[in-house]
Coordinates of C-alpha atoms in Angstrom, one line a residue:
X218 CA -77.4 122.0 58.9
X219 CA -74.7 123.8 56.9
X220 CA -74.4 127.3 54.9
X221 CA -75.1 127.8 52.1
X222 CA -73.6 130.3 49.4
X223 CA -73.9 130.7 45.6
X224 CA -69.8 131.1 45.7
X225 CA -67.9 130.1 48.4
X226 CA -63.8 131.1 47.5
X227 CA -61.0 128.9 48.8
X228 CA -58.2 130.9 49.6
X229 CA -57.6 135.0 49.7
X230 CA -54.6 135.4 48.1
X231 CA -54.8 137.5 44.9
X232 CA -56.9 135.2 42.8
X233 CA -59.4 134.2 45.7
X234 CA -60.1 137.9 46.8
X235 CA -60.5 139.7 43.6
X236 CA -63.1 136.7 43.0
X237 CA -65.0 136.8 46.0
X238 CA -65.1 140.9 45.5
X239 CA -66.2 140.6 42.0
X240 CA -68.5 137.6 42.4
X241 CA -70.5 139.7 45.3
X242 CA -70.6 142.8 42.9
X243 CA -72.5 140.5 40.5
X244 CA -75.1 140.3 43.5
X245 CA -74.0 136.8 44.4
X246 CA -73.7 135.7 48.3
X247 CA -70.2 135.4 48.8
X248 CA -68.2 133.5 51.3
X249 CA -64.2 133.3 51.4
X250 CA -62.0 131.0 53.6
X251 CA -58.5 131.9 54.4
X252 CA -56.2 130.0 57.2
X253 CA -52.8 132.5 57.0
X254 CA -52.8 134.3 60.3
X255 CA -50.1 137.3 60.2
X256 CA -47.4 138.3 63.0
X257 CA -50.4 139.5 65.2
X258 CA -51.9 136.4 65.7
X259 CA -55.0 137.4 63.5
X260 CA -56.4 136.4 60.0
X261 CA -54.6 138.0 57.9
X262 CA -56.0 138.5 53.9
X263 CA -54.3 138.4 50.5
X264 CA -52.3 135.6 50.6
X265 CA -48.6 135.3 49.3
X266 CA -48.6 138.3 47.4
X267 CA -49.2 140.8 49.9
X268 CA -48.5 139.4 53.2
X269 CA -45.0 137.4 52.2
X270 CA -44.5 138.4 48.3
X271 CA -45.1 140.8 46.1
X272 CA -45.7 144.0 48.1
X273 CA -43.0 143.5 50.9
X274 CA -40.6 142.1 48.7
X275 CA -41.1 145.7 46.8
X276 CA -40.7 147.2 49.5
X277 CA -37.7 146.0 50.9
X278 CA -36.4 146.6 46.7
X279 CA -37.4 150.4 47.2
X280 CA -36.0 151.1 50.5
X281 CA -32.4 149.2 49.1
X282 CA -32.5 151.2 46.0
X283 CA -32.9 154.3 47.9
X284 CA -29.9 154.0 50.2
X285 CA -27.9 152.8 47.3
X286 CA -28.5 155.8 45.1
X287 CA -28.1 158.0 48.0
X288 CA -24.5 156.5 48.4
X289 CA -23.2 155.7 45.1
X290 CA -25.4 157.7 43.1
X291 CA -25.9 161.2 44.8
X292 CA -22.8 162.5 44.1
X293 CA -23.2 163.0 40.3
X294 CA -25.9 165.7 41.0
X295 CA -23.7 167.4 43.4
X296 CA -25.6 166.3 46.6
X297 CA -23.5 164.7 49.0
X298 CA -24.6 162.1 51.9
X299 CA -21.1 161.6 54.1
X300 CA -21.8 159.5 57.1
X301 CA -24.7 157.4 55.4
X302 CA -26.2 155.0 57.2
X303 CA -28.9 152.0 56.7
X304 CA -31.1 151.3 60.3
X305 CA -32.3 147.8 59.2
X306 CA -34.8 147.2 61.8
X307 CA -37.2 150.5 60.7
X308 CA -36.7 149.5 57.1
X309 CA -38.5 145.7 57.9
X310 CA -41.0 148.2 60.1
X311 CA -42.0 150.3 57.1
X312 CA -41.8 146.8 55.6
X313 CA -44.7 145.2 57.7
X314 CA -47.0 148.8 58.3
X315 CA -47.1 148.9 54.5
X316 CA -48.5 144.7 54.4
X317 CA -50.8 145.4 57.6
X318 CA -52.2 148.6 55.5
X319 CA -52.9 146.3 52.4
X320 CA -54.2 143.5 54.3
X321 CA -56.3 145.5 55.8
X322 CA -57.6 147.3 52.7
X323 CA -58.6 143.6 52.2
X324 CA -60.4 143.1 54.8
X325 CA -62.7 146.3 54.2
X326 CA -63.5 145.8 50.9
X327 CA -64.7 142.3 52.0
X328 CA -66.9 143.7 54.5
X329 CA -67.9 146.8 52.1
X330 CA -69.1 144.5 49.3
X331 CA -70.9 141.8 51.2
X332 CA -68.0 138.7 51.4
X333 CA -68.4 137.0 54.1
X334 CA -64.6 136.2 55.7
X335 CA -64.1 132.9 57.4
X336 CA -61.1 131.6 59.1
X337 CA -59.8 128.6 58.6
X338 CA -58.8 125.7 56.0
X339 CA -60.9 124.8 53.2
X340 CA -61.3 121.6 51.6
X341 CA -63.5 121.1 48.9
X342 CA -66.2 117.7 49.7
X343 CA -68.3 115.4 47.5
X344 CA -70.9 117.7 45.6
X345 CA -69.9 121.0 45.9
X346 CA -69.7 121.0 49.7
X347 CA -66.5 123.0 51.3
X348 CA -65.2 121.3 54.7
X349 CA -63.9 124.3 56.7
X350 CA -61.3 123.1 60.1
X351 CA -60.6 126.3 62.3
X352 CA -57.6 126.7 64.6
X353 CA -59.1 124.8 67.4
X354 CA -59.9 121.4 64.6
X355 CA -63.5 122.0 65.1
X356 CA -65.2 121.7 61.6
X357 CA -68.0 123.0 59.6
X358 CA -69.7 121.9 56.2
X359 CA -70.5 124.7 53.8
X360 CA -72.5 124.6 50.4
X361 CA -72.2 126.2 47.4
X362 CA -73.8 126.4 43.7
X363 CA -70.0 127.0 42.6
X364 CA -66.7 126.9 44.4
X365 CA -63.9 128.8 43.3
X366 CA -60.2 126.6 44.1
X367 CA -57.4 129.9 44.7
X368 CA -54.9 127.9 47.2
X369 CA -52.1 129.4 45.8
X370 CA -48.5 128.3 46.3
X371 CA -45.3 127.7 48.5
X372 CA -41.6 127.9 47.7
X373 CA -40.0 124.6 47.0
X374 CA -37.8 123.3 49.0
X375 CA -34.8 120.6 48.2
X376 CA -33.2 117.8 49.9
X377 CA -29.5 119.9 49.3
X378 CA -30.6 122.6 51.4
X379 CA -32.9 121.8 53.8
X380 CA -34.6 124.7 55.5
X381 CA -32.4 125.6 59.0
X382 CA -33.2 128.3 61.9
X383 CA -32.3 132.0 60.0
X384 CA -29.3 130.3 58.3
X385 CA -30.8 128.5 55.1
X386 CA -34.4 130.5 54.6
X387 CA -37.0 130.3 52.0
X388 CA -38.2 133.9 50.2
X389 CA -40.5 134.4 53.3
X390 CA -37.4 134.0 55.6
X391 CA -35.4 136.4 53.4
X392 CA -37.5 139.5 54.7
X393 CA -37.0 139.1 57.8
X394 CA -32.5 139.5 57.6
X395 CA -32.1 141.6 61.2
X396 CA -28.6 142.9 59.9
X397 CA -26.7 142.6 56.7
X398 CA -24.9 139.6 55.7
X399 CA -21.8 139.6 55.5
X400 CA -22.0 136.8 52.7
X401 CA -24.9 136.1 51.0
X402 CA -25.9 132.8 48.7
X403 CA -29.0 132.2 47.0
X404 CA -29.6 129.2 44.9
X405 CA -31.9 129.8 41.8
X406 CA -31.7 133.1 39.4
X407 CA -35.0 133.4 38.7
X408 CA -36.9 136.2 39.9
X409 CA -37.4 135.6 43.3
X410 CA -33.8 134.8 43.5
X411 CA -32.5 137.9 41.8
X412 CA -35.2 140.3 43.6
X413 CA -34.1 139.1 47.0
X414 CA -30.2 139.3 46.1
X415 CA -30.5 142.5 44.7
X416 CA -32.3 143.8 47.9
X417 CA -28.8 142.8 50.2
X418 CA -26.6 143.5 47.4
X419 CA -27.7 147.6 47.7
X420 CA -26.8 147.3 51.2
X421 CA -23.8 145.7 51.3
X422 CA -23.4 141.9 51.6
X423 CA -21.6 139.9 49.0
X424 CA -23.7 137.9 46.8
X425 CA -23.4 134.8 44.7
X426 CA -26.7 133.6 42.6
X427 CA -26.2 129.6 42.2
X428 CA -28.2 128.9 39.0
X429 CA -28.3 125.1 37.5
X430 CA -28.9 126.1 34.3
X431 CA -26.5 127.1 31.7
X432 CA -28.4 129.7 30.4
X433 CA -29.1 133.3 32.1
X434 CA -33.1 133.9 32.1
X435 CA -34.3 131.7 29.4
X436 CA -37.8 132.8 29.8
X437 CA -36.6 136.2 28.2
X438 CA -35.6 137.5 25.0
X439 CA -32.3 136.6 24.6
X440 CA -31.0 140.5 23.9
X441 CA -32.4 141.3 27.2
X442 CA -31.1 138.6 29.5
X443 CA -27.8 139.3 28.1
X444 CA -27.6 142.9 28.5
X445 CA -29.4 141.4 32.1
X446 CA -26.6 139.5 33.0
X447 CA -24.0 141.9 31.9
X448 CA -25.3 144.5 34.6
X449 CA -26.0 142.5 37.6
X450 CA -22.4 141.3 37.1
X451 CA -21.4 145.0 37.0
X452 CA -23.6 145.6 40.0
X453 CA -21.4 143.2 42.2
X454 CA -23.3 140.3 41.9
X455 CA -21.6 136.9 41.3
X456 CA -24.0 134.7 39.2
X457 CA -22.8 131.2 38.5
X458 CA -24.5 129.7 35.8
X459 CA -24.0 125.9 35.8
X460 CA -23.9 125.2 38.6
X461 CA -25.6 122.8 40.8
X462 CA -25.9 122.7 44.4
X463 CA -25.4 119.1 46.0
X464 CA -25.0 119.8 49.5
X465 CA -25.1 122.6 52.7
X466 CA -23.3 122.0 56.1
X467 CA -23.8 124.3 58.7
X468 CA -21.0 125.0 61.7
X469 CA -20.9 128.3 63.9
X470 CA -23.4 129.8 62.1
X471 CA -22.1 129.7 58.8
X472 CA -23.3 126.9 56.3
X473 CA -20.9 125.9 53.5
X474 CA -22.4 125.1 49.8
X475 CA -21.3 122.2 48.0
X476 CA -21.9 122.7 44.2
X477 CA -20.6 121.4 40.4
X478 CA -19.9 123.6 37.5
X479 CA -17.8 123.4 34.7
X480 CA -14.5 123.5 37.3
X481 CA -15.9 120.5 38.8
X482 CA -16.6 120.2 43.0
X483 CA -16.6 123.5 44.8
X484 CA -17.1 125.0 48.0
X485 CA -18.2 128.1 49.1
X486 CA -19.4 129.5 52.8
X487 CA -22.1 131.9 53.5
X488 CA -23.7 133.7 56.4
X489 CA -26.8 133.3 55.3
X490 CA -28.6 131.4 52.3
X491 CA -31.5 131.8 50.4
X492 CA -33.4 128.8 48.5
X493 CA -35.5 130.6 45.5
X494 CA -35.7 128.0 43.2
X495 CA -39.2 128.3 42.4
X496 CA -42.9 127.5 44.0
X497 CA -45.2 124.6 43.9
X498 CA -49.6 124.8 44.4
X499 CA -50.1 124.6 47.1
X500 CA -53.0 121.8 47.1
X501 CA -52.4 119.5 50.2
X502 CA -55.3 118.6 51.9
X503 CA -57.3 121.0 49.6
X504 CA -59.5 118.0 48.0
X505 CA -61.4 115.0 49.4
X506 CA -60.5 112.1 47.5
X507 CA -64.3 111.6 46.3
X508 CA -64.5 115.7 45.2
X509 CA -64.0 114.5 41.7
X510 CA -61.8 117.2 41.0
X511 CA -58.5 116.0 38.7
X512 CA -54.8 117.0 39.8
X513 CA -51.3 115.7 38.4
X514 CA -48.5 114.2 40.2
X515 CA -47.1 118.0 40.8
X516 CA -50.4 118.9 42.6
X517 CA -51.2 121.4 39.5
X518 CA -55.3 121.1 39.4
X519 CA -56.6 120.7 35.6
X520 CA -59.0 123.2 34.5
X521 CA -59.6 124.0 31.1
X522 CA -59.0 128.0 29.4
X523 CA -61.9 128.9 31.2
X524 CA -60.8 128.4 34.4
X525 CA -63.4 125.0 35.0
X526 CA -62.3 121.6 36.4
X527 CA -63.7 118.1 35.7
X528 CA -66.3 119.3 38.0
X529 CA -69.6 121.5 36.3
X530 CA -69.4 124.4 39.1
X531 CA -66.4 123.6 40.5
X532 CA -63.2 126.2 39.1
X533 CA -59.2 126.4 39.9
X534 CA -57.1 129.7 39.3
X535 CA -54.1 131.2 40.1
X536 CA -51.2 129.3 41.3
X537 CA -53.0 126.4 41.3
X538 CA -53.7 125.8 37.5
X539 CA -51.3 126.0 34.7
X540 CA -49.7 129.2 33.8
X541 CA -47.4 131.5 34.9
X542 CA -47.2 131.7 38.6
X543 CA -48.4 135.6 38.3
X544 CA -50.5 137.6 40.9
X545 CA -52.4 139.6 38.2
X546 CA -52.7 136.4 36.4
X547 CA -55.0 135.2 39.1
X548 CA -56.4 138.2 39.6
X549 CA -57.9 138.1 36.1
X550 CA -58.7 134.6 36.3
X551 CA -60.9 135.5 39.1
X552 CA -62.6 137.8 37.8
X553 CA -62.9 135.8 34.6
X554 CA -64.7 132.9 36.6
X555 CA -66.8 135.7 38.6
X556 CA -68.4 136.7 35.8
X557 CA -68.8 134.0 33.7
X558 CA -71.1 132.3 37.2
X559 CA -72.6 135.4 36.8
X560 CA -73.9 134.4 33.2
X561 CA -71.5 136.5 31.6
X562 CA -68.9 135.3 28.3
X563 CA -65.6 136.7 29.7
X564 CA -62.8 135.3 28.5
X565 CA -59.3 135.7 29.3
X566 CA -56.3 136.4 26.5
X567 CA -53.2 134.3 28.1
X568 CA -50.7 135.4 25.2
X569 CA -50.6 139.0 26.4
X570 CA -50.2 138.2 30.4
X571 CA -47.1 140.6 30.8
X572 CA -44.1 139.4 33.3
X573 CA -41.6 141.4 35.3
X574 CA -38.5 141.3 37.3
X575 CA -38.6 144.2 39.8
X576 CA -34.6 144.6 40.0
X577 CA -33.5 147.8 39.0
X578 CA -32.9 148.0 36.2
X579 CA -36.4 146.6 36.0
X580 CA -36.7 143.9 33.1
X581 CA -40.5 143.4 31.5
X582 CA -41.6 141.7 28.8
X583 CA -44.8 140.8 26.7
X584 CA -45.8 138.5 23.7
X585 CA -43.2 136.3 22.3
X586 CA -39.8 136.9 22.1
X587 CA -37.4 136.9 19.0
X588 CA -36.1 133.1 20.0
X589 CA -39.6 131.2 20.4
X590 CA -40.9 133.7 17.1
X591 CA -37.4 132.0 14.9
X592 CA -38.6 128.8 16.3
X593 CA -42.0 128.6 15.0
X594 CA -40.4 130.1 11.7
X595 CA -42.4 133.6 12.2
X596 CA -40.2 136.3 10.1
X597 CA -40.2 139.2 12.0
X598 CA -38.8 142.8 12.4
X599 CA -37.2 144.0 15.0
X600 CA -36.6 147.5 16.4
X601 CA -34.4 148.6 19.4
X602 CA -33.7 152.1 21.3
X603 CA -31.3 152.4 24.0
X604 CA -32.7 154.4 27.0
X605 CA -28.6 155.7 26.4
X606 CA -30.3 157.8 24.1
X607 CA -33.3 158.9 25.9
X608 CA -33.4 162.3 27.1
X609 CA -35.3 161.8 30.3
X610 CA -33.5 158.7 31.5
X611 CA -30.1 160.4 30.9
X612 CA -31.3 163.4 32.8
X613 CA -32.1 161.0 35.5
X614 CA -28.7 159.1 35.6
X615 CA -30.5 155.6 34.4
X616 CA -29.8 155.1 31.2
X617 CA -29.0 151.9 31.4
X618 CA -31.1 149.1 29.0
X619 CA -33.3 148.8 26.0
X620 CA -36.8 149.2 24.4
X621 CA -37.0 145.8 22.0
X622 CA -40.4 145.8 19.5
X623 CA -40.6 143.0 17.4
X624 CA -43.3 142.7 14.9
X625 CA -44.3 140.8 12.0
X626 CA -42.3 140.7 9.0
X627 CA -45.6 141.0 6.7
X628 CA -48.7 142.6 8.7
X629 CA -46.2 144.6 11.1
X630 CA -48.6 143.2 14.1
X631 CA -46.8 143.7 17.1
X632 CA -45.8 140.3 18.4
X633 CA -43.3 141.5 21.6
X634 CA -42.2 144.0 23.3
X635 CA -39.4 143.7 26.0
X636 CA -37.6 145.9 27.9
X637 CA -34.9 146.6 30.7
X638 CA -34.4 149.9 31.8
X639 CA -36.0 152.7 34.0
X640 CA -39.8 151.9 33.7
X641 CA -39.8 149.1 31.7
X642 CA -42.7 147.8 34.0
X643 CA -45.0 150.7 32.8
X644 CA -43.5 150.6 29.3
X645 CA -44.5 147.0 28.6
X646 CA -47.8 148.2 29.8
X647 CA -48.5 150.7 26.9
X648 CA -47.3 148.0 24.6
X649 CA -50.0 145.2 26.1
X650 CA -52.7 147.5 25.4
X651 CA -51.8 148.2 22.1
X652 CA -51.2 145.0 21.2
X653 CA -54.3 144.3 23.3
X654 CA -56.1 145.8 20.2
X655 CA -54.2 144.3 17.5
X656 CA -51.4 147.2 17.0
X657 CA -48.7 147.3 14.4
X658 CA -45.3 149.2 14.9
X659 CA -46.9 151.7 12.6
X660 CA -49.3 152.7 15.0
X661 CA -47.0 153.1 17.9
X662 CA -44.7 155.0 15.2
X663 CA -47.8 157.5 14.7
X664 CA -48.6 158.2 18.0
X665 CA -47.4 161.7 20.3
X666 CA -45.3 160.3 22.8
X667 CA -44.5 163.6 25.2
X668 CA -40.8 164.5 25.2
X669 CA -39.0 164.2 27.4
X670 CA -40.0 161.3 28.8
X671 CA -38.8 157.6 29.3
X672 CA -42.4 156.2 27.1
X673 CA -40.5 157.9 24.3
X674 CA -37.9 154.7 24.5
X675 CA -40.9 152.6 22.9
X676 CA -41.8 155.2 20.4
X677 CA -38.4 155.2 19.0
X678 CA -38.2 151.5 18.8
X679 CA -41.3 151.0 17.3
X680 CA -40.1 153.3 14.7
X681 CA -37.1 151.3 14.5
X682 CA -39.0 148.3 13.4
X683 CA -39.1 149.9 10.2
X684 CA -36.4 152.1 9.6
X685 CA -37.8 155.2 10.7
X686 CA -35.9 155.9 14.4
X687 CA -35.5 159.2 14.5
X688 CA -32.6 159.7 17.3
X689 CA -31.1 156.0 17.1
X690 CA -29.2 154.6 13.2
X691 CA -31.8 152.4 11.7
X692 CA -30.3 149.3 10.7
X693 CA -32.5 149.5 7.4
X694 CA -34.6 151.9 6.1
X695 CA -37.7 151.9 3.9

């Protein structure tokens, strides 16, 4: 005789656990399977983002920052820090307390609103029934009145570069460096790629981004990944754009990249290199071939704006469905499919997901940006602040970067707003909620921004959008 559940989750990552929290608020009986165990041997809750991803990779990005100021940037306050020093070891330790403190936090809000946690891989069966194999192989047959598909993803790997001991490592294997290479490569300048270089760049190693395309983050407005790419290059990383990686040989622990770029054939050698060229759903094994549930050749499970397969009852989110590969993204999506099993109309509004590189300087961005807006022939106005003329941020020696606000050239709705510089993860922010209600640069011009502070960067280039920056030249005025 199997369980039964009016939502059973697959998956705990960020989209799985937010539903399963949300669906049992609603007053549904909840169940949520996860397989990940963590370095204790134990289940360990909240998938990619906070056990391999998101929160240690930000941790590792704080810790890094903060020796590097200390060295190179302390001085211009007049604090000095002779006879620095970086103890790699406690850094991973603050590292993996701060992921066993999250996971946990999972774990308790599972068990405070009701979800029931069960270990193992699930597989969703012929009519709604979820197959669950534990450690041992021994398996069980759920049911549920809805099942919620949040597998998630992996990192890709490719034939060039084949996974090997510590030397060639995925993401995952890039937070775990016991010391600092000497030489670091990493194929792919995303933002995996660039996150995880920038973390051993601050602390020394030498680092060259392999990127096959000729363009410098094309996802971003093209201002931004210029002004991008000019200060990671002045930072001391070496990002080859162009260039494609072909082959990896590995001898006394070092492993030598074979690539082409616009000089041809080319060698380089590495202590250690990392493969971030993106991730894939992770959907193996997730669906018995009679579920009835559809999936393309990538493994990416169709399901419609709502979140619903080919399946009545039956939903997909996260990294599993189209869409940015995001963890709020699936957040939302779960709680989006939570409610609406609950009976309720939530919908979700994919144009204003916002996206973020956690480098520092931090780059954001939400909306469209000025390239895909020319494209679909939308005029537009455009307004820009440097953060070089931002009080606060000069005050704080990071003045680096740019508030962008583009808008349209007749309703002056706010289309975009991108930004790199201090913040610009918190900046973008304020501009999604405003242009969450339907804001025009006018608006934002209107508001009290408090002085000083950084949020007065947007201020100023909304203003700018129609010639009315105060502290910057307007290219026009009105």
């Amino acid at each position: 005789m199997s369980d039964k559940y009016d939502v059973v989750v697959i998956g705990a990552g960020p989209g799985g656990y937010v539903a399963a929290i949300r669906a049992a608020q609603l007053g549904l009986k909840v169940a949520c399977i996860e397989k990940y165990v963590g370095k204790d041997g134990k289940q360990a809750l909240g998938g990619t983002c906070l056990n391999v991803g998101c929160i240690p990779s930000k941790a590792l990005l704080d810790s890094s920052w903060k020796f590097h100021e200390a060295q190179d940037g302390f001085q211009i306050h007049g604090i000095s820090t002779k006879g620095l020093s970086i103890d790699i070891p406690a850094m991973l330790e603050r590292k993996d307390k701060i992921v066993k403190q999250f996971t946990g936090g999972v774990t308790a809000l599972f068990k405070a609103n009701g979800v029931t946690s069960i270990e193992g891989h699930g597989k969703l069966l012929a009519g709604k029934k979820v197959e669950v194999t534990d450690a041992e192989g021994k398996t069980t047959v759920l049911e549920a009145e809805n099942v919620i598909l949040a597998s998630g993803s992996r990192p890709i790997e490719i034939p060039p570069a084949p996974l090997t001991d510590d030397i060639i490592v995925d993401s995952t294997g890039a937070l775990e460096f016991q010391t600092v290479p000497k030489k670091l490569g990493v194929i792919g300048a995303g933002v995996i790629g660039l996150e995880l270089g920038s973390v051993w760049r601050r602390l020394g190693a030498e680092v060259v981004v392999f990127e096959a395309l000729d363009k410098f983050l094309g996802l971003a407005d093209e201002q931004i990944s210029k002004e991008a790419l000019k200060t990671f290059t002045k930072q001391g990383m070496q990002i080859r754009l162009g260039a494609r990686v072909t082959g990896t040989d590995i001898k006394r622990k070092q492993v030598t990249v074979s690539f082409t770029d616009a000089d041809g054939e080319q060698q380089l050698s590495f202590d250690k290199l990392i493969v971030a060229v993106g991730r894939r759903p992770y959907t193996e094994n997730l669906l018995a071939s009679d579920s009835g549930v559809d999936m393309d050749e990538r493994g990416v499970i169709f399901a419609d704006d709502y979140c619903a397969t080919s399946v009545p009852g039956v939903y997909a989110v996260g990294d599993a469905v189209r869409g940015a590969m995001l963890a709020h993204k699936a957040s939302e999506e779960g709680v989006m499919v939570a409610e609406r099993i609950a009976g309720h109309k939530t919908a979700m509004n994919y144009d204003l997901v916002p996206s973020v590189i956690y480098t520092h300087p931090e780059i954001a961005w939400v909306g469209k940006n000025e390239q895909q807006l020319k494209t679909e022939g939308v005029e537009v106005n455009v307004g820009v602040f440097p953060f070089a003329a931002n009080g606060r941020a000069v005050a704080a020696n990071d003045a680096g970067g740019m508030v962008k606000v583009i808008a349209d050239a007749k309703t002056d709705r706010v289309l975009g707003v991108h930004v790199i510089g201090p913040g610009a993860a918190e900046l973008v922010q304020q501009g999604a909620i405003g242009m969450e209600f339907g804001t025009s640069a006018e608006d934002l011009g209107m508001m009290v921004f408090s002085h000083p502070t950084v949020s007065e960067a947007l201020h100023e280039a909304a203003l700018a959008v129609n010639g009315h920056a105060i502290h910057v030249a307007n290219r026009k005025k009105r």
